[in-house]
PDB file of C-alpha atoms in Angstrom:
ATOM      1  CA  UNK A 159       7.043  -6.876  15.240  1.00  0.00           C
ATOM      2  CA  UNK A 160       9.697  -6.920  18.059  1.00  0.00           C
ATOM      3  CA  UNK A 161      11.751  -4.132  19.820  1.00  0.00           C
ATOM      4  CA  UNK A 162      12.073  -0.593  18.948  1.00  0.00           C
ATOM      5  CA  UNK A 163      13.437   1.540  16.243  1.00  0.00           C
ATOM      6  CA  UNK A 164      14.824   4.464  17.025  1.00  0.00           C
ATOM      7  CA  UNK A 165      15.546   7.026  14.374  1.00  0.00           C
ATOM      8  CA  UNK A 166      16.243  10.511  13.456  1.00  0.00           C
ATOM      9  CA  UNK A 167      13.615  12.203  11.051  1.00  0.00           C
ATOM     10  CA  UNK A 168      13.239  15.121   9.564  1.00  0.00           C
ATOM     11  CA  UNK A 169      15.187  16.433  12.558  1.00  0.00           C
ATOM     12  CA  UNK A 170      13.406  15.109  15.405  1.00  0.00           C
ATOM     13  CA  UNK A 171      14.388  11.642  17.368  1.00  0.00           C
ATOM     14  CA  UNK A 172      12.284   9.208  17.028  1.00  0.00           C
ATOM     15  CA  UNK A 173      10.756   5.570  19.127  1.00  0.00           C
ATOM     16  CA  UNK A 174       9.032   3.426  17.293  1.00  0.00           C
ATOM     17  CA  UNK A 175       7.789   0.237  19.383  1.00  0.00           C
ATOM     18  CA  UNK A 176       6.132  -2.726  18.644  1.00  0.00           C
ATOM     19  CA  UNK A 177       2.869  -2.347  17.114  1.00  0.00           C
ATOM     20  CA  UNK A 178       3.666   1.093  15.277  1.00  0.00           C
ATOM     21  CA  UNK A 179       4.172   2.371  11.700  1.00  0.00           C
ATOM     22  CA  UNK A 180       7.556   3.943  10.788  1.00  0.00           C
ATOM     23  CA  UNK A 181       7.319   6.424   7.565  1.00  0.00           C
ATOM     24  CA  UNK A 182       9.927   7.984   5.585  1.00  0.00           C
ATOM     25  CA  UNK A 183       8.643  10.582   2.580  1.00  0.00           C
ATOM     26  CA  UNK A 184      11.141   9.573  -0.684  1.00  0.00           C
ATOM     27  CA  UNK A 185      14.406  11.191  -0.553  1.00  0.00           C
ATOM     28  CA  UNK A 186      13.928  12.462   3.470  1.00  0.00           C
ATOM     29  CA  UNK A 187      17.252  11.208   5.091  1.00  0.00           C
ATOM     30  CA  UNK A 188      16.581   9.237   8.336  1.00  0.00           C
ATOM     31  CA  UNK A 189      18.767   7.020  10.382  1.00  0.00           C
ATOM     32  CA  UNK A 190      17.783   3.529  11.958  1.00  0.00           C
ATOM     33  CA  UNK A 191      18.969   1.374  14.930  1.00  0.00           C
ATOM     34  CA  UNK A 192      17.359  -1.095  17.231  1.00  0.00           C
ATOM     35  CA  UNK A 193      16.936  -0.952  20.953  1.00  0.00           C
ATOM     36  CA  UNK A 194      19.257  -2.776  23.065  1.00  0.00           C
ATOM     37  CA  UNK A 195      17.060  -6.063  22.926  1.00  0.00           C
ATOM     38  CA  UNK A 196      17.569  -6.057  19.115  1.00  0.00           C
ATOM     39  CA  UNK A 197      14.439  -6.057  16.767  1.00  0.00           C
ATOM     40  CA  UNK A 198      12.289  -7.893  14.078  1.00  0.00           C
ATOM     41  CA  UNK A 199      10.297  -5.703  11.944  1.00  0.00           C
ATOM     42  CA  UNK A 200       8.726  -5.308   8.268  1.00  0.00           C
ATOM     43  CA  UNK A 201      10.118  -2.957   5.399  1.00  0.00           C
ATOM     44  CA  UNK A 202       8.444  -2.035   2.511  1.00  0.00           C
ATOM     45  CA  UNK A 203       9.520   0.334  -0.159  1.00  0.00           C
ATOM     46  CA  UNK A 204       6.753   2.453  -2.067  1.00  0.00           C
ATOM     47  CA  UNK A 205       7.669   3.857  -5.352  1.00  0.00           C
ATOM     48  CA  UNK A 206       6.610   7.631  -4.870  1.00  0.00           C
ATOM     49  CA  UNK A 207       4.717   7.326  -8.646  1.00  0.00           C
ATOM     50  CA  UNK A 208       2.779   4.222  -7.162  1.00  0.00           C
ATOM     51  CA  UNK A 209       1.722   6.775  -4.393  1.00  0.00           C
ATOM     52  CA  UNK A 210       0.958   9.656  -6.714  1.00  0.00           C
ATOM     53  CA  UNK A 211      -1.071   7.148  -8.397  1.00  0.00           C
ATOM     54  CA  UNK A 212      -2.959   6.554  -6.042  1.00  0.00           C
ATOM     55  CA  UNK A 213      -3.609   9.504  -4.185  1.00  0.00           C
ATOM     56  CA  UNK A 214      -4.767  10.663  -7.636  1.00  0.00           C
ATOM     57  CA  UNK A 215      -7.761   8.131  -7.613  1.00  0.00           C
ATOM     58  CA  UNK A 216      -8.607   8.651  -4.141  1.00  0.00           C
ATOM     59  CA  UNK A 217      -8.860  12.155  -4.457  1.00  0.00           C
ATOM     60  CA  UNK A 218      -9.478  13.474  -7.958  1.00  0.00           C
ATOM     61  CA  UNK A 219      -7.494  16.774  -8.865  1.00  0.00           C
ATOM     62  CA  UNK A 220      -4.730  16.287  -5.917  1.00  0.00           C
ATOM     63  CA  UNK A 221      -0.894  15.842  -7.355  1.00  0.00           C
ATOM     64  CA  UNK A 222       2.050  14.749  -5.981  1.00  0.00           C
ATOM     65  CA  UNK A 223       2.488  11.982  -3.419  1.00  0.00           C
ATOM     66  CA  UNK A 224       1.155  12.582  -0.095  1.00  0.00           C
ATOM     67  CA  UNK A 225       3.603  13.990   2.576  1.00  0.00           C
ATOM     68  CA  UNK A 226       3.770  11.866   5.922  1.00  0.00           C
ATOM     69  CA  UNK A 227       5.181  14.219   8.500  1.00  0.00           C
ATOM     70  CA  UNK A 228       4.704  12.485  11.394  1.00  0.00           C
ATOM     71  CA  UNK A 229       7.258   9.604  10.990  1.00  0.00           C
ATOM     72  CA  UNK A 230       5.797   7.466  14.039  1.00  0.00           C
ATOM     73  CA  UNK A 231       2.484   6.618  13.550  1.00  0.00           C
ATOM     74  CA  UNK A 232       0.284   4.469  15.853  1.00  0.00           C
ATOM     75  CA  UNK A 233      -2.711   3.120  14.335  1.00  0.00           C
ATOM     76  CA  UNK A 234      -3.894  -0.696  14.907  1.00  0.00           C
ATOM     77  CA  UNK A 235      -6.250  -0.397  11.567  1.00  0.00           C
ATOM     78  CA  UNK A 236      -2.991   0.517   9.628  1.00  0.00           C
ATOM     79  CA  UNK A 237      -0.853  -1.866  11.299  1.00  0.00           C
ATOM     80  CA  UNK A 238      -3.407  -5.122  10.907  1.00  0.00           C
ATOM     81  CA  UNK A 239      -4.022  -4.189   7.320  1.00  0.00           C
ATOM     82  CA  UNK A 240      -0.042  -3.944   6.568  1.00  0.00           C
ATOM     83  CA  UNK A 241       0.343  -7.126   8.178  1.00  0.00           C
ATOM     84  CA  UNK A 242      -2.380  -8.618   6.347  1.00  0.00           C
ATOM     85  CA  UNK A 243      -0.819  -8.098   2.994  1.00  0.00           C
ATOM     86  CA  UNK A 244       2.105  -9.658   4.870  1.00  0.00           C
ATOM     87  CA  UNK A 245       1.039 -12.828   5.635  1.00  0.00           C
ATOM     88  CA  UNK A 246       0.151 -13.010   1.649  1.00  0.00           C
ATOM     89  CA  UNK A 247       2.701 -11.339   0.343  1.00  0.00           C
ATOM     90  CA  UNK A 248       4.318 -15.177  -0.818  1.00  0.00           C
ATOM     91  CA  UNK A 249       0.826 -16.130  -1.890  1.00  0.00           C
ATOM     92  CA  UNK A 250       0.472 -17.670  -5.244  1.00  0.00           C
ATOM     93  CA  UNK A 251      -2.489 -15.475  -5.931  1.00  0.00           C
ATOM     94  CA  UNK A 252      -1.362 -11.797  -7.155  1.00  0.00           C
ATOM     95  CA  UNK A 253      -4.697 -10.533  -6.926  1.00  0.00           C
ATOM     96  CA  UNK A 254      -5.094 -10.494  -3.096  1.00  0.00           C
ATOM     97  CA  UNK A 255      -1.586  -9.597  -2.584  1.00  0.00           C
ATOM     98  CA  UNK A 256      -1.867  -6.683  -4.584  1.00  0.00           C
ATOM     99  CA  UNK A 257      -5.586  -5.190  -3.249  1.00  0.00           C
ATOM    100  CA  UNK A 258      -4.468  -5.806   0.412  1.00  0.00           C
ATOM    101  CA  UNK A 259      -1.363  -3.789  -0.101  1.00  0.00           C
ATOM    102  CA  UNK A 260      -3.573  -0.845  -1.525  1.00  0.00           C
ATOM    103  CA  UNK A 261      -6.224  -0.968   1.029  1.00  0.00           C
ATOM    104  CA  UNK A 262      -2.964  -0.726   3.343  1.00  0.00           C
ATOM    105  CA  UNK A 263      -1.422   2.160   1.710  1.00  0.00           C
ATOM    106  CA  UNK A 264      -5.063   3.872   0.466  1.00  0.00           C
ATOM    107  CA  UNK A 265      -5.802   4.288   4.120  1.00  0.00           C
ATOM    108  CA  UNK A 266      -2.035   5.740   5.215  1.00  0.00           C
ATOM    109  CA  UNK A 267      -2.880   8.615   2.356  1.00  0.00           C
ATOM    110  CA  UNK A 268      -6.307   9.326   3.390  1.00  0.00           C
ATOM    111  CA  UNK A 269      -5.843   9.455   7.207  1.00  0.00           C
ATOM    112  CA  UNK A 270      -2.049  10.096   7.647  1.00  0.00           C
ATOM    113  CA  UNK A 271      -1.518  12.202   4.774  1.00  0.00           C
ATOM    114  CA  UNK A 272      -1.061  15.702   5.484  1.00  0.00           C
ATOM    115  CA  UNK A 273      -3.043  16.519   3.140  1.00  0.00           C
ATOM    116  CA  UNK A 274      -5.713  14.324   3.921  1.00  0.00           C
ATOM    117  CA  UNK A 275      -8.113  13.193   0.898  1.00  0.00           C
ATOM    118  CA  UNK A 276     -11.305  15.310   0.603  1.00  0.00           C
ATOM    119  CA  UNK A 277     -14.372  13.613   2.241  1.00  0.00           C
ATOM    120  CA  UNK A 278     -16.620  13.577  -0.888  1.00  0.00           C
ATOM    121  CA  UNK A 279     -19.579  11.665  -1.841  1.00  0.00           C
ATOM    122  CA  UNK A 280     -18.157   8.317  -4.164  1.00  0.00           C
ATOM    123  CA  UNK A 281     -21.111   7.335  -6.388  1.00  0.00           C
ATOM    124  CA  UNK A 282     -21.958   3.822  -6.329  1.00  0.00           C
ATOM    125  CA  UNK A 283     -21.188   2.226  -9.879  1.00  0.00           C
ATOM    126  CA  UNK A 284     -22.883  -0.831 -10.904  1.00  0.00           C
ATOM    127  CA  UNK A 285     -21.372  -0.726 -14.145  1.00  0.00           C
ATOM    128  CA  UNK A 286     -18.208  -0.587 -13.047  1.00  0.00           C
ATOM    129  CA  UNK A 287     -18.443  -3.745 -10.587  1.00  0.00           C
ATOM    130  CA  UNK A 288     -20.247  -5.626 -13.052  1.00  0.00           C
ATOM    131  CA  UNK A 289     -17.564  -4.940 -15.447  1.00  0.00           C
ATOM    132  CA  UNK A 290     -14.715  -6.460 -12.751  1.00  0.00           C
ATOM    133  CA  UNK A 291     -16.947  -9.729 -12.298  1.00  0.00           C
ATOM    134  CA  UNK A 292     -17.632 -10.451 -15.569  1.00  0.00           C
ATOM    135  CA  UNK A 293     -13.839 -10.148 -16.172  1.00  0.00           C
ATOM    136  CA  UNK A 294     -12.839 -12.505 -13.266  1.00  0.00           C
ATOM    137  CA  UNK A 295     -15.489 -15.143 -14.745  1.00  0.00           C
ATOM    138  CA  UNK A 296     -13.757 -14.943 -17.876  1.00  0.00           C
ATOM    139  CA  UNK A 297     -10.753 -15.052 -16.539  1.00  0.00           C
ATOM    140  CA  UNK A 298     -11.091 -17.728 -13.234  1.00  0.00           C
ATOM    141  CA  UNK A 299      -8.145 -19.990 -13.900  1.00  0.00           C
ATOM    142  CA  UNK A 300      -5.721 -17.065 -14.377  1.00  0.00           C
ATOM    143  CA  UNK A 301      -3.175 -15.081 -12.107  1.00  0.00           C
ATOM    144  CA  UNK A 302      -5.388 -12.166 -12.704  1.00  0.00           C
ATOM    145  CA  UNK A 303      -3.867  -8.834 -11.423  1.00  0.00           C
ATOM    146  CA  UNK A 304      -5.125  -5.456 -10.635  1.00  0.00           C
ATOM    147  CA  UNK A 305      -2.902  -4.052 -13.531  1.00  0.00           C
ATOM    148  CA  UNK A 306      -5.511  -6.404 -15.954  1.00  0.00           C
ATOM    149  CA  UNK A 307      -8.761  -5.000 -14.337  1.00  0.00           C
ATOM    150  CA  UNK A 308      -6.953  -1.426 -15.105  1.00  0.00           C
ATOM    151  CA  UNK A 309      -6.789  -2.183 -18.459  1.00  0.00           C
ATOM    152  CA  UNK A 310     -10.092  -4.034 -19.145  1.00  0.00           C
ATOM    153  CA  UNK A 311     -12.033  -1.249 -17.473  1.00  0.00           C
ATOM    154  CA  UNK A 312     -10.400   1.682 -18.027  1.00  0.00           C
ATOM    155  CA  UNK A 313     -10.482   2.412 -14.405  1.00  0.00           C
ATOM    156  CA  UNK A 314      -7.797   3.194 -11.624  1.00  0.00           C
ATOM    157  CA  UNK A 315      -7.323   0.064  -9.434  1.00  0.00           C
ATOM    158  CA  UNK A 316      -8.307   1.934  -6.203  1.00  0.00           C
ATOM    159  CA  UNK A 317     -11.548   3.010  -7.723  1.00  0.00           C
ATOM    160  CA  UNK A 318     -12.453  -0.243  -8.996  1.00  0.00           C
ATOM    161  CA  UNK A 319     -11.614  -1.964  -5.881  1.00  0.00           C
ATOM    162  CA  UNK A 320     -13.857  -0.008  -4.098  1.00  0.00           C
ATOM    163  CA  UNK A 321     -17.053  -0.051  -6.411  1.00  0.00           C
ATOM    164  CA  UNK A 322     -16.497  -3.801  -6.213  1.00  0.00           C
ATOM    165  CA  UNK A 323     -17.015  -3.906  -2.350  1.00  0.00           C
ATOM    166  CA  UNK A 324     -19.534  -1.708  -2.833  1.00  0.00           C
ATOM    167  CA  UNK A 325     -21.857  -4.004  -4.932  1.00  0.00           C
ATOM    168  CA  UNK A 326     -20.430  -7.528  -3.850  1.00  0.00           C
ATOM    169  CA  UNK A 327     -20.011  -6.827  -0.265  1.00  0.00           C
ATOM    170  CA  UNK A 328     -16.129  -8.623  -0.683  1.00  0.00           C
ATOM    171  CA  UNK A 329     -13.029  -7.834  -2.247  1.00  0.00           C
ATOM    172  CA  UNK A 330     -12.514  -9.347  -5.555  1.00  0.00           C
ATOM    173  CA  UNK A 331      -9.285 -11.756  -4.772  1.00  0.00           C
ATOM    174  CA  UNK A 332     -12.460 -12.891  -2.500  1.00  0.00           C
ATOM    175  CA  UNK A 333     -15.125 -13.582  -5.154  1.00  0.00           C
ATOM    176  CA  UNK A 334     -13.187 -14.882  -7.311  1.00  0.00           C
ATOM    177  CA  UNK A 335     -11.977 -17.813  -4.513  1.00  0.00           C
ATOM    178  CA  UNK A 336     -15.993 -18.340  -4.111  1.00  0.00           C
ATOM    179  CA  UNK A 337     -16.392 -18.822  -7.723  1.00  0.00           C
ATOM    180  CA  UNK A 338     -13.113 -21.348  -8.380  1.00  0.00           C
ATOM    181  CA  UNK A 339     -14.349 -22.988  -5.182  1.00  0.00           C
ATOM    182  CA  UNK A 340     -18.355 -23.312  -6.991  1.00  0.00           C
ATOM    183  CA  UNK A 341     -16.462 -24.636  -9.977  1.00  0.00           C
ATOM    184  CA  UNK A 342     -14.195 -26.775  -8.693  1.00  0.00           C
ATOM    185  CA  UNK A 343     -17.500 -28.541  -6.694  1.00  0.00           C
ATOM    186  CA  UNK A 344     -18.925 -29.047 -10.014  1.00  0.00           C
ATOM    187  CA  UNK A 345     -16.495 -30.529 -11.745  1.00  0.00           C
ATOM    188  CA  UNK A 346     -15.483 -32.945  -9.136  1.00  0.00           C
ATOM    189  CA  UNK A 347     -19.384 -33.867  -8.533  1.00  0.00           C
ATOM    190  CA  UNK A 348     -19.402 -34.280 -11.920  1.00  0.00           C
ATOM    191  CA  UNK A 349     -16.565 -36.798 -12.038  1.00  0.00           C
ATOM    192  CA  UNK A 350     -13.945 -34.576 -12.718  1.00  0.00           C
ATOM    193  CA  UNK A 351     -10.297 -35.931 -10.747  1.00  0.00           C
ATOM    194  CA  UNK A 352      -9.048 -33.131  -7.890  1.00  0.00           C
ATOM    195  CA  UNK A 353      -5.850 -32.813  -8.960  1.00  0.00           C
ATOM    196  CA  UNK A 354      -7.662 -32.008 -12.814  1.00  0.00           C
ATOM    197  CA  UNK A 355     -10.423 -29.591 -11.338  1.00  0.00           C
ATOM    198  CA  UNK A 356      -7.633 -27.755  -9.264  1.00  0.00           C
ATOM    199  CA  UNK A 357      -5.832 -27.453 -12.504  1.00  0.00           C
ATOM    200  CA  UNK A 358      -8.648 -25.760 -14.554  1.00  0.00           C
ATOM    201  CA  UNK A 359      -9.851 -23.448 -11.632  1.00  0.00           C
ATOM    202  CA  UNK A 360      -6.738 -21.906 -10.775  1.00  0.00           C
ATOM    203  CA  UNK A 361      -5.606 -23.354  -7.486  1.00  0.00           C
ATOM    204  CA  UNK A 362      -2.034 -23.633  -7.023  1.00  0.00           C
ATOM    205  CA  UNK A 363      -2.047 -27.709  -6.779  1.00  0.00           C
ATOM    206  CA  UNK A 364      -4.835 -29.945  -4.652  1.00  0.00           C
ATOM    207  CA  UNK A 365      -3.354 -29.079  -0.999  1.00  0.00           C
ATOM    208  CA  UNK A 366      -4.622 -25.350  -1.692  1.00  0.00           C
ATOM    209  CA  UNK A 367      -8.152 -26.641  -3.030  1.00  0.00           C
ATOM    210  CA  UNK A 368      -8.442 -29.123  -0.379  1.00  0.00           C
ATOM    211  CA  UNK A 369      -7.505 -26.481   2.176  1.00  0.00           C
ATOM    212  CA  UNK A 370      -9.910 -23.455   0.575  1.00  0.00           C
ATOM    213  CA  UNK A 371     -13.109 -26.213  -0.158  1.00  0.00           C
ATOM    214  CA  UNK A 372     -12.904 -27.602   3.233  1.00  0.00           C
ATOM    215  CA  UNK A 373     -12.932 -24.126   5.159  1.00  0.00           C
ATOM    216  CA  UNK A 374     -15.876 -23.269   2.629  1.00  0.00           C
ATOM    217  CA  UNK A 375     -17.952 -26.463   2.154  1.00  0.00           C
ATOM    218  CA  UNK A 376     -17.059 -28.348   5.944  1.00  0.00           C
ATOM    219  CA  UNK A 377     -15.653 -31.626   3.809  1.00  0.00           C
ATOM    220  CA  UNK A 378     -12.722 -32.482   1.389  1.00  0.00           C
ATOM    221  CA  UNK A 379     -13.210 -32.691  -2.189  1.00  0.00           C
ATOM    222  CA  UNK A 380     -12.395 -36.345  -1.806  1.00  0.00           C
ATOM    223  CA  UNK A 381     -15.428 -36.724   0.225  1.00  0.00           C
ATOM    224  CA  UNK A 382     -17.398 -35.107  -2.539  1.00  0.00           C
ATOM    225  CA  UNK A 383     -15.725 -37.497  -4.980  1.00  0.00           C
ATOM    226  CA  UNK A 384     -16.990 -40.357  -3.178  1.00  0.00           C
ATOM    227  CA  UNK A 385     -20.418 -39.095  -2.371  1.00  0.00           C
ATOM    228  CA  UNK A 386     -21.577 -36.780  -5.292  1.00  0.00           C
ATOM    229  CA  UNK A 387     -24.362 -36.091  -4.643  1.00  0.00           C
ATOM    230  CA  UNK A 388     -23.596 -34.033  -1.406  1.00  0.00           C
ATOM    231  CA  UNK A 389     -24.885 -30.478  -1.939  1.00  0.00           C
TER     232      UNK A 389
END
């Protein structure tokens, strides 16, 4: 975010400025220290099975976890997608927190790996998507997490995730914000108080409605309780 990090890694010293990716392989040793004008930066740490995991499901037949040799890596689509799940990483919705971190990591293993993941044909899987919506419309006032759609689907969450953009166009943390938002219009045209219809669609309290249905719909939800019959 700020400064430098400069490290030793697998033998070789190391500058990592602002705007790079640092990566350490589990159980490399590697030292740390910021430049003289100090530094601000993000840390995550990836459970190696959470890797092997999911370089499993990106690339069927591969085990292990990937290997990332390179340490330093400088890639703007890698960095804005980390620091996307950042800015959500507090959010009250798991869902999104959770598929922005694995679009993060999914695209470290296939294009920093070492091993990159074979480029093979994915085959588009209606069945599959259809399965994830119906779930989430079942489901629409609950902290639903990737770990459920595993288990109602049979599926690895990587997989899933993917046939889901596929046939939606959108993630599913997104979807499932249009469809609270649809319901939440309903029931508050319908009479329904805010505080009530944030309640039963799964916002966090009205603030994160209000905040969601005005981006969406251009007007509050207590304009829409006042005026009803605005589409």
């Amino acid at each position: 975010m700020r400064g430098a990090n400069r490290f030793v890694y697998r033998r070789r010293s190391l500058v990592a400025p602002a705007g790079t990716l640092c990566l350490a392989d589990p159980g490399e040793i590697h030292t740390g220290e910021a430049d003289r004008d100090g530094w601000t930066y993000w840390t995550l740490q990836i459970p190696a099975g959470m890797l092997t995991r999911l370089r499993g499901d990106l690339d069927e037949g591969r085990e292990g976890p990937p290997d990332f040799p390179l340490g330093v890596i400088e890639d703007p689509r890698a960095v804005a997608r980390l620091a996307a799940f950042f800015r959500v990483f507090r959010a009250a919705d798991p869902l999104e927190r959770e598929s922005r971190l694995l679009a993060a990591l999914g695209h470290l293993v296939q294009v920093h790996g070492a091993e990159r993941a074979r480029n093979r044909p994915h085959a588009v899987e209606p069945g599959l998507a259809r399965s994830v919506r119906d779930f989430l419309a079942d489901h629409l006032a609950e902290a639903v997490t990737l770990v459920d759609l595993e288990q109602a689907t049979g599926t690895g969450r990587y997989r899933l995730l993917r046939a889901f953009a596929r046939a939606y166009g959108l993630p599913p943390h997104a979807w499932l914000v249009q469809a609270r938002l649809e319901r939440a219009h309903a029931l508050i045209a319908h009479g329904v108080g805010i505080v009530e219809a944030a309640a039963e669609t799964g916002f966090a309290d009205q603030p994160h409605l209000t905040r969601l249905f005005k981006r969406a719909y251009g007007y509050t939800p207590g304009v829409l309780a006042r005026s009803p019959r605005i589409p």
